[in-house]
Amino acid sequence: MKKCFKPLVAILLATASLGAAAQQAKPEQLIKWRQSVYQVLAWNQARIKANVEGQFNKDEVIRAANSTAAIANSGLGALFAPGTDTGKGWRDTTVKPELFSDTKGAAEAAGNFAREANELARVAATGDAAAVKVQFGKVGESCKACHDDYRKKD
Amino acid sequence: MKKCFKPLVAILLATASLGAAAQQAKPEQLIKWRQSVYQVLAWNQARIKANVEGQFNKDEVIRAANSTAAIANSGLGALFAPGTDTGKGWRDTTVKPELFSDTKGAAEAAGNFAREANELARVAATGDAAAVKVQFGKVGESCKACHDDYRKKD
């Protein structure tokens, strides 16, 4: 796992650094990409939820958890570049202006999510369904905390 | 890397098995999720392209390549469940009916993509920009081959 899941400092640096593609892409493209990221995360969450509430398939949970962790580690801050506070990707963005003014809080929220997602991937690899259920709840809490602070209600 | 990147057999099994969430989700949801998957892959590709054509940032390339590989390994076949050959997610699906009739060919295409994506993640970890460029091209070829056979023109 060590090579796949980067430490928190890398995530925070990634949040601060926009990266080459984000510098070149239009705001509408960045918004579409980030809306897509959250849909893929939702798919992974749905899969893990179905497994912890029903028949537990260790391999499916590992696949979903690894995908979530790799995405969480992949520098999502780049998708919230200046100029993407309003605009339309697949649909109008639901981001709150606070994400752009409270950069410290937003970086902390991203770091919390990545930390919990990486822990979920670690726990999933053990195949311990009860432990996955507990850690899955913690990932959900990190999602909700960020949504409460930085996402408008639909 | 070993624990993150599942072997080909797992990918093919994942393609054959729908998984719990896919069995519960509506076709429109599955189509939206898969359209989102390809946008996230496009983001990763854009980042790697910008790096191999411009200033090479090893860490950004690793993050993007790991995300691509984890998604490729995550059981994408589940998003092409029966009943998703037509319908609208974010937009009308562009999948061709051949993907559902030629299941062997589709599984091979998915396997090729996953193999090349996993190799890209391995090469990215070395930081060898020239080798990344070569392998990035192979990933692109696996994408194009699948698009040619199974995706309608926009």
CSV table of C-alpha atoms in Angstrom, one decimal:
chain,number,residue,atom,x,y,z
A,1,MET,CA,0.0,0.0,0.0
A,2,LYS,CA,2.8,2.3,0.9
A,3,LYS,CA,3.7,3.3,-2.6
A,4,CYS,CA,0.1,4.0,-3.6
A,5,PHE,CA,-1.1,6.1,-0.8
A,6,LYS,CA,0.8,9.3,-0.5
A,7,PRO,CA,1.2,11.0,2.9
A,8,LEU,CA,-0.9,14.0,3.9
A,9,VAL,CA,1.8,16.5,3.0
A,10,ALA,CA,1.7,15.4,-0.6
A,11,ILE,CA,-2.0,15.9,-0.7
A,12,LEU,CA,-1.7,19.4,0.8
A,13,LEU,CA,1.0,20.3,-1.7
A,14,ALA,CA,-1.2,18.9,-4.5
A,15,THR,CA,-4.0,21.1,-3.3
A,16,ALA,CA,-1.8,24.1,-3.3
A,17,SER,CA,-0.3,23.4,-6.7
A,18,LEU,CA,-2.6,23.5,-9.7
A,19,GLY,CA,-0.6,21.3,-12.0
A,20,ALA,CA,0.0,21.6,-15.7
A,21,ALA,CA,-3.4,20.4,-17.0
A,22,ALA,CA,-5.4,22.6,-14.7
A,23,GLN,CA,-3.4,25.6,-15.8
A,24,GLN,CA,-4.4,24.9,-19.4
A,25,ALA,CA,-8.0,23.7,-19.0
A,26,LYS,CA,-11.0,26.0,-19.1
A,27,PRO,CA,-13.0,26.5,-15.9
A,28,GLU,CA,-16.0,24.6,-17.4
A,29,GLN,CA,-13.7,21.6,-18.1
A,30,LEU,CA,-12.3,21.7,-14.5
A,31,ILE,CA,-15.9,21.8,-13.1
A,32,LYS,CA,-17.0,18.9,-15.3
A,33,TRP,CA,-14.0,16.9,-14.2
A,34,ARG,CA,-14.6,17.6,-10.5
A,35,GLN,CA,-18.3,16.8,-10.8
A,36,SER,CA,-17.2,13.5,-12.4
A,37,VAL,CA,-14.8,12.8,-9.6
A,38,TYR,CA,-17.6,13.0,-7.1
A,39,GLN,CA,-19.8,10.7,-9.1
A,40,VAL,CA,-17.0,8.1,-9.3
A,41,LEU,CA,-16.6,8.4,-5.5
A,42,ALA,CA,-20.3,8.0,-5.1
A,43,TRP,CA,-20.2,4.8,-7.2
A,44,ASN,CA,-17.5,3.4,-5.0
A,45,GLN,CA,-19.4,4.4,-1.9
A,46,ALA,CA,-22.5,2.8,-3.2
A,47,ARG,CA,-20.6,-0.4,-3.8
A,48,ILE,CA,-19.1,-0.5,-0.4
A,49,LYS,CA,-22.4,0.4,1.3
A,50,ALA,CA,-24.1,-2.5,-0.5
A,51,ASN,CA,-21.4,-4.9,0.7
A,52,VAL,CA,-21.4,-3.8,4.3
A,53,GLU,CA,-25.2,-3.9,4.4
A,54,GLY,CA,-25.5,-7.2,2.5
A,55,GLN,CA,-23.3,-10.0,1.3
A,56,PHE,CA,-19.7,-8.9,1.8
A,57,ASN,CA,-17.5,-9.4,-1.3
A,58,LYS,CA,-14.0,-8.7,-0.2
A,59,ASP,CA,-12.6,-8.2,-3.7
A,60,GLU,CA,-15.3,-5.7,-4.7
A,61,VAL,CA,-14.7,-3.7,-1.6
A,62,ILE,CA,-11.0,-3.7,-2.1
A,63,ARG,CA,-11.4,-2.5,-5.7
A,64,ALA,CA,-13.8,0.3,-4.7
A,65,ALA,CA,-11.7,1.4,-1.7
A,66,ASN,CA,-8.5,1.4,-3.8
A,67,SER,CA,-10.2,3.6,-6.4
A,68,THR,CA,-11.4,6.0,-3.8
A,69,ALA,CA,-8.0,6.3,-2.1
A,70,ALA,CA,-6.2,6.8,-5.4
A,71,ILE,CA,-8.6,9.5,-6.4
A,72,ALA,CA,-8.4,11.1,-3.0
A,73,ASN,CA,-4.6,11.2,-3.3
A,74,SER,CA,-4.6,12.4,-6.9
A,75,GLY,CA,-4.5,16.2,-6.3
A,76,LEU,CA,-8.2,17.2,-6.4
A,77,GLY,CA,-7.3,20.7,-5.3
A,78,ALA,CA,-6.2,21.4,-8.9
A,79,LEU,CA,-9.9,21.1,-9.9
A,80,PHE,CA,-10.8,24.0,-7.7
A,81,ALA,CA,-8.6,26.5,-9.5
A,82,PRO,CA,-9.4,30.2,-9.4
A,83,GLY,CA,-12.2,31.1,-11.7
A,84,THR,CA,-14.1,27.8,-11.0
A,85,ASP,CA,-16.2,29.3,-8.2
A,86,THR,CA,-19.1,29.7,-10.6
A,87,GLY,CA,-19.9,28.1,-13.9
A,88,LYS,CA,-21.3,25.0,-15.5
A,89,GLY,CA,-19.6,21.6,-16.1
A,90,TRP,CA,-22.2,18.8,-16.5
A,91,ARG,CA,-24.4,21.2,-14.6
A,92,ASP,CA,-24.0,24.4,-12.6
A,93,THR,CA,-21.4,24.1,-9.9
A,94,THR,CA,-22.7,23.7,-6.3
A,95,VAL,CA,-19.5,24.8,-4.7
A,96,LYS,CA,-19.8,27.5,-2.0
A,97,PRO,CA,-17.5,30.6,-2.2
A,98,GLU,CA,-16.2,29.6,1.2
A,99,LEU,CA,-14.1,26.9,-0.4
A,100,PHE,CA,-12.1,29.6,-2.2
A,101,SER,CA,-11.8,32.0,0.8
A,102,ASP,CA,-11.1,29.4,3.5
A,103,THR,CA,-8.3,27.7,1.8
A,104,LYS,CA,-6.8,26.4,5.0
A,105,GLY,CA,-10.1,24.8,6.0
A,106,ALA,CA,-10.6,23.4,2.6
A,107,ALA,CA,-7.1,21.8,2.6
A,108,GLU,CA,-7.8,20.3,6.0
A,109,ALA,CA,-11.1,18.9,4.8
A,110,ALA,CA,-9.4,17.4,1.7
A,111,GLY,CA,-6.6,16.0,4.0
A,112,ASN,CA,-9.2,14.4,6.3
A,113,PHE,CA,-11.0,12.7,3.4
A,114,ALA,CA,-7.7,11.4,2.0
A,115,ARG,CA,-6.6,10.1,5.4
A,116,GLU,CA,-9.9,8.3,6.0
A,117,ALA,CA,-10.0,6.9,2.4
A,118,ASN,CA,-6.4,5.6,2.7
A,119,GLU,CA,-7.3,4.0,6.0
A,120,LEU,CA,-10.4,2.4,4.4
A,121,ALA,CA,-8.2,0.9,1.6
A,122,ARG,CA,-5.8,-0.5,4.3
A,123,VAL,CA,-8.7,-2.0,6.3
A,124,ALA,CA,-10.4,-3.3,3.1
A,125,ALA,CA,-7.3,-5.3,2.3
A,126,THR,CA,-7.7,-7.2,5.5
A,127,GLY,CA,-11.1,-8.5,4.5
A,128,ASP,CA,-12.5,-7.6,8.0
A,129,ALA,CA,-16.2,-6.7,7.2
A,130,ALA,CA,-16.9,-5.2,10.6
A,131,ALA,CA,-13.8,-3.0,10.5
A,132,VAL,CA,-14.7,-1.9,6.9
A,133,LYS,CA,-18.1,-0.9,8.1
A,134,VAL,CA,-16.6,1.3,10.9
A,135,GLN,CA,-14.1,2.9,8.6
A,136,PHE,CA,-16.6,3.3,5.8
A,137,GLY,CA,-18.6,5.4,8.3
A,138,LYS,CA,-15.6,7.6,9.0
A,139,VAL,CA,-15.1,8.2,5.3
A,140,GLY,CA,-18.7,9.2,5.1
A,141,GLU,CA,-18.3,11.6,7.9
A,142,SER,CA,-15.4,13.3,6.2
A,143,CYS,CA,-17.5,13.6,3.0
A,144,LYS,CA,-20.4,15.1,5.0
A,145,ALA,CA,-18.2,17.6,6.9
A,146,CYS,CA,-16.8,19.0,3.6
A,147,HIS,CA,-20.2,19.1,2.0
A,148,ASP,CA,-21.7,20.9,4.9
A,149,ASP,CA,-19.0,23.6,4.8
A,150,TYR,CA,-18.3,23.9,1.0
A,151,ARG,CA,-21.2,22.6,-1.0
A,152,LYS,CA,-24.6,24.2,-1.6
A,153,LYS,CA,-27.7,22.1,-1.1
A,154,ASP,CA,-29.0,20.7,-4.4
B,1,MET,CA,2.4,-1.7,-6.2
B,2,LYS,CA,1.5,-5.4,-6.0
B,3,LYS,CA,-1.4,-4.9,-3.7
B,4,CYS,CA,-2.9,-2.1,-5.6
B,5,PHE,CA,-2.9,-3.4,-9.1
B,6,LYS,CA,-4.9,-6.6,-9.5
B,7,PRO,CA,-4.0,-9.1,-12.1
B,8,LEU,CA,-5.9,-9.5,-15.4
B,9,VAL,CA,-8.0,-12.4,-14.1
B,10,ALA,CA,-9.5,-10.2,-11.4
B,11,ILE,CA,-10.4,-7.6,-14.0
B,12,LEU,CA,-12.1,-10.1,-16.2
B,13,LEU,CA,-14.0,-11.6,-13.3
B,14,ALA,CA,-15.0,-8.1,-12.3
B,15,THR,CA,-16.2,-7.5,-15.8
B,16,ALA,CA,-18.3,-10.6,-15.7
B,17,SER,CA,-19.7,-9.9,-12.2
B,18,LEU,CA,-22.0,-7.0,-11.8
B,19,GLY,CA,-21.5,-6.5,-8.1
B,20,ALA,CA,-24.0,-5.4,-5.5
B,21,ALA,CA,-24.4,-1.7,-6.3
B,22,ALA,CA,-24.8,-2.3,-10.0
B,23,GLN,CA,-27.6,-4.8,-9.3
B,24,GLN,CA,-29.4,-2.2,-7.2
B,25,ALA,CA,-28.8,1.0,-9.3
B,26,LYS,CA,-31.0,2.2,-12.1
B,27,PRO,CA,-29.6,2.2,-15.7
B,28,GLU,CA,-29.5,6.0,-15.8
B,29,GLN,CA,-27.3,6.0,-12.6
B,30,LEU,CA,-24.9,3.4,-14.1
B,31,ILE,CA,-24.6,5.4,-17.3
B,32,LYS,CA,-23.9,8.6,-15.3
B,33,TRP,CA,-21.3,6.8,-13.3
B,34,ARG,CA,-19.5,5.4,-16.3
B,35,GLN,CA,-19.6,8.8,-18.1
B,36,SER,CA,-18.0,10.2,-15.0
B,37,VAL,CA,-15.4,7.5,-15.0
B,38,TYR,CA,-14.3,8.4,-18.5
B,39,GLN,CA,-14.1,12.1,-17.5
B,40,VAL,CA,-11.8,11.3,-14.6
B,41,LEU,CA,-9.7,9.2,-16.9
B,42,ALA,CA,-9.6,12.1,-19.4
B,43,TRP,CA,-8.4,14.5,-16.6
B,44,ASN,CA,-5.6,12.1,-15.7
B,45,GLN,CA,-4.7,11.7,-19.3
B,46,ALA,CA,-4.6,15.5,-19.8
B,47,ARG,CA,-2.3,15.9,-16.8
B,48,ILE,CA,0.1,13.2,-18.0
B,49,LYS,CA,0.0,14.7,-21.5
B,50,ALA,CA,0.9,18.1,-20.2
B,51,ASN,CA,3.8,16.7,-18.3
B,52,VAL,CA,5.3,14.6,-21.0
B,53,GLU,CA,5.0,17.5,-23.5
B,54,GLY,CA,6.1,20.2,-21.1
B,55,GLN,CA,7.8,20.3,-17.7
B,56,PHE,CA,7.8,16.9,-16.2
B,57,ASN,CA,6.5,16.8,-12.6
B,58,LYS,CA,7.1,13.2,-11.4
B,59,ASP,CA,4.7,13.5,-8.4
B,60,GLU,CA,1.8,14.7,-10.5
B,61,VAL,CA,2.4,12.0,-13.1
B,62,ILE,CA,2.4,9.3,-10.4
B,63,ARG,CA,-0.8,10.6,-8.8
B,64,ALA,CA,-2.6,10.7,-12.2
B,65,ALA,CA,-1.2,7.3,-13.3
B,66,ASN,CA,-2.2,5.6,-9.9
B,67,SER,CA,-5.7,7.1,-10.2
B,68,THR,CA,-6.0,5.7,-13.7
B,69,ALA,CA,-4.8,2.3,-12.8
B,70,ALA,CA,-7.0,2.0,-9.7
B,71,ILE,CA,-10.0,3.0,-11.7
B,72,ALA,CA,-9.1,0.6,-14.5
B,73,ASN,CA,-8.8,-2.2,-11.9
B,74,SER,CA,-12.0,-1.3,-10.2
B,75,GLY,CA,-14.5,-3.4,-12.1
B,76,LEU,CA,-15.8,-1.1,-14.8
B,77,GLY,CA,-17.7,-3.9,-16.4
B,78,ALA,CA,-20.4,-3.5,-13.7
B,79,LEU,CA,-21.2,-0.1,-15.2
B,80,PHE,CA,-22.2,-1.8,-18.5
B,81,ALA,CA,-25.0,-3.9,-17.0
B,82,PRO,CA,-27.8,-5.2,-19.2
B,83,GLY,CA,-30.3,-2.4,-19.8
B,84,THR,CA,-27.6,0.3,-20.1
B,85,ASP,CA,-27.2,0.0,-23.9
B,86,THR,CA,-29.5,3.0,-24.3
B,87,GLY,CA,-30.4,5.8,-21.9
B,88,LYS,CA,-29.2,9.0,-20.5
B,89,GLY,CA,-26.8,9.7,-17.6
B,90,TRP,CA,-25.3,13.1,-17.8
B,91,ARG,CA,-26.2,12.9,-21.5
B,92,ASP,CA,-27.3,10.2,-23.9
B,93,THR,CA,-25.0,7.2,-23.8
B,94,THR,CA,-22.6,6.9,-26.8
B,95,VAL,CA,-22.1,3.1,-26.3
B,96,LYS,CA,-22.5,0.9,-29.3
B,97,PRO,CA,-24.6,-2.2,-29.2
B,98,GLU,CA,-21.5,-4.2,-30.1
B,99,LEU,CA,-20.2,-3.9,-26.5
B,100,PHE,CA,-23.1,-5.9,-25.3
B,101,SER,CA,-23.1,-8.5,-28.1
B,102,ASP,CA,-19.3,-8.9,-28.3
B,103,THR,CA,-18.7,-9.6,-24.6
B,104,LYS,CA,-15.5,-11.5,-25.2
B,105,GLY,CA,-14.0,-8.6,-27.3
B,106,ALA,CA,-15.2,-6.0,-24.7
B,107,ALA,CA,-13.6,-7.9,-21.9
B,108,GLU,CA,-10.3,-8.1,-23.9
B,109,ALA,CA,-10.4,-4.4,-24.5
B,110,ALA,CA,-11.0,-3.7,-20.8
B,111,GLY,CA,-8.1,-6.1,-20.0
B,112,ASN,CA,-5.8,-4.4,-22.5
B,113,PHE,CA,-6.6,-1.0,-21.0
B,114,ALA,CA,-6.0,-2.2,-17.4
B,115,ARG,CA,-2.7,-3.9,-18.4
B,116,GLU,CA,-1.4,-0.7,-20.0
B,117,ALA,CA,-2.6,1.5,-17.2
B,118,ASN,CA,-1.0,-0.7,-14.6
B,119,GLU,CA,2.2,-0.6,-16.6
B,120,LEU,CA,2.0,3.2,-16.8
B,121,ALA,CA,1.7,3.4,-13.0
B,122,ARG,CA,4.7,1.2,-12.7
B,123,VAL,CA,6.8,3.2,-15.1
B,124,ALA,CA,5.6,6.5,-13.6
B,125,ALA,CA,7.0,5.4,-10.2
B,126,THR,CA,10.4,5.3,-11.7
B,127,GLY,CA,10.3,8.9,-12.7
B,128,ASP,CA,11.7,8.2,-16.2
B,129,ALA,CA,10.0,10.8,-18.3
B,130,ALA,CA,10.9,9.2,-21.7
B,131,ALA,CA,9.6,5.8,-20.6
B,132,VAL,CA,6.4,7.4,-19.3
B,133,LYS,CA,5.9,9.1,-22.7
B,134,VAL,CA,6.2,5.7,-24.5
B,135,GLN,CA,3.9,3.9,-22.1
B,136,PHE,CA,1.4,6.8,-22.1
B,137,GLY,CA,1.1,6.3,-25.8
B,138,LYS,CA,0.3,2.6,-25.3
B,139,VAL,CA,-2.5,3.6,-22.9
B,140,GLY,CA,-3.9,6.0,-25.4
B,141,GLU,CA,-3.8,3.2,-28.1
B,142,SER,CA,-5.8,0.9,-25.8
B,143,CYS,CA,-8.3,3.7,-25.2
B,144,LYS,CA,-8.6,4.4,-29.0
B,145,ALA,CA,-9.1,0.7,-29.9
B,146,CYS,CA,-12.0,0.4,-27.5
B,147,HIS,CA,-13.5,3.6,-28.6
B,148,ASP,CA,-13.3,2.6,-32.2
B,149,ASP,CA,-15.1,-0.6,-31.6
B,150,TYR,CA,-17.6,0.2,-28.9
B,151,ARG,CA,-18.2,4.0,-28.8
B,152,LYS,CA,-20.3,6.0,-31.2
B,153,LYS,CA,-18.8,9.2,-32.6
B,154,ASP,CA,-20.0,12.3,-30.7
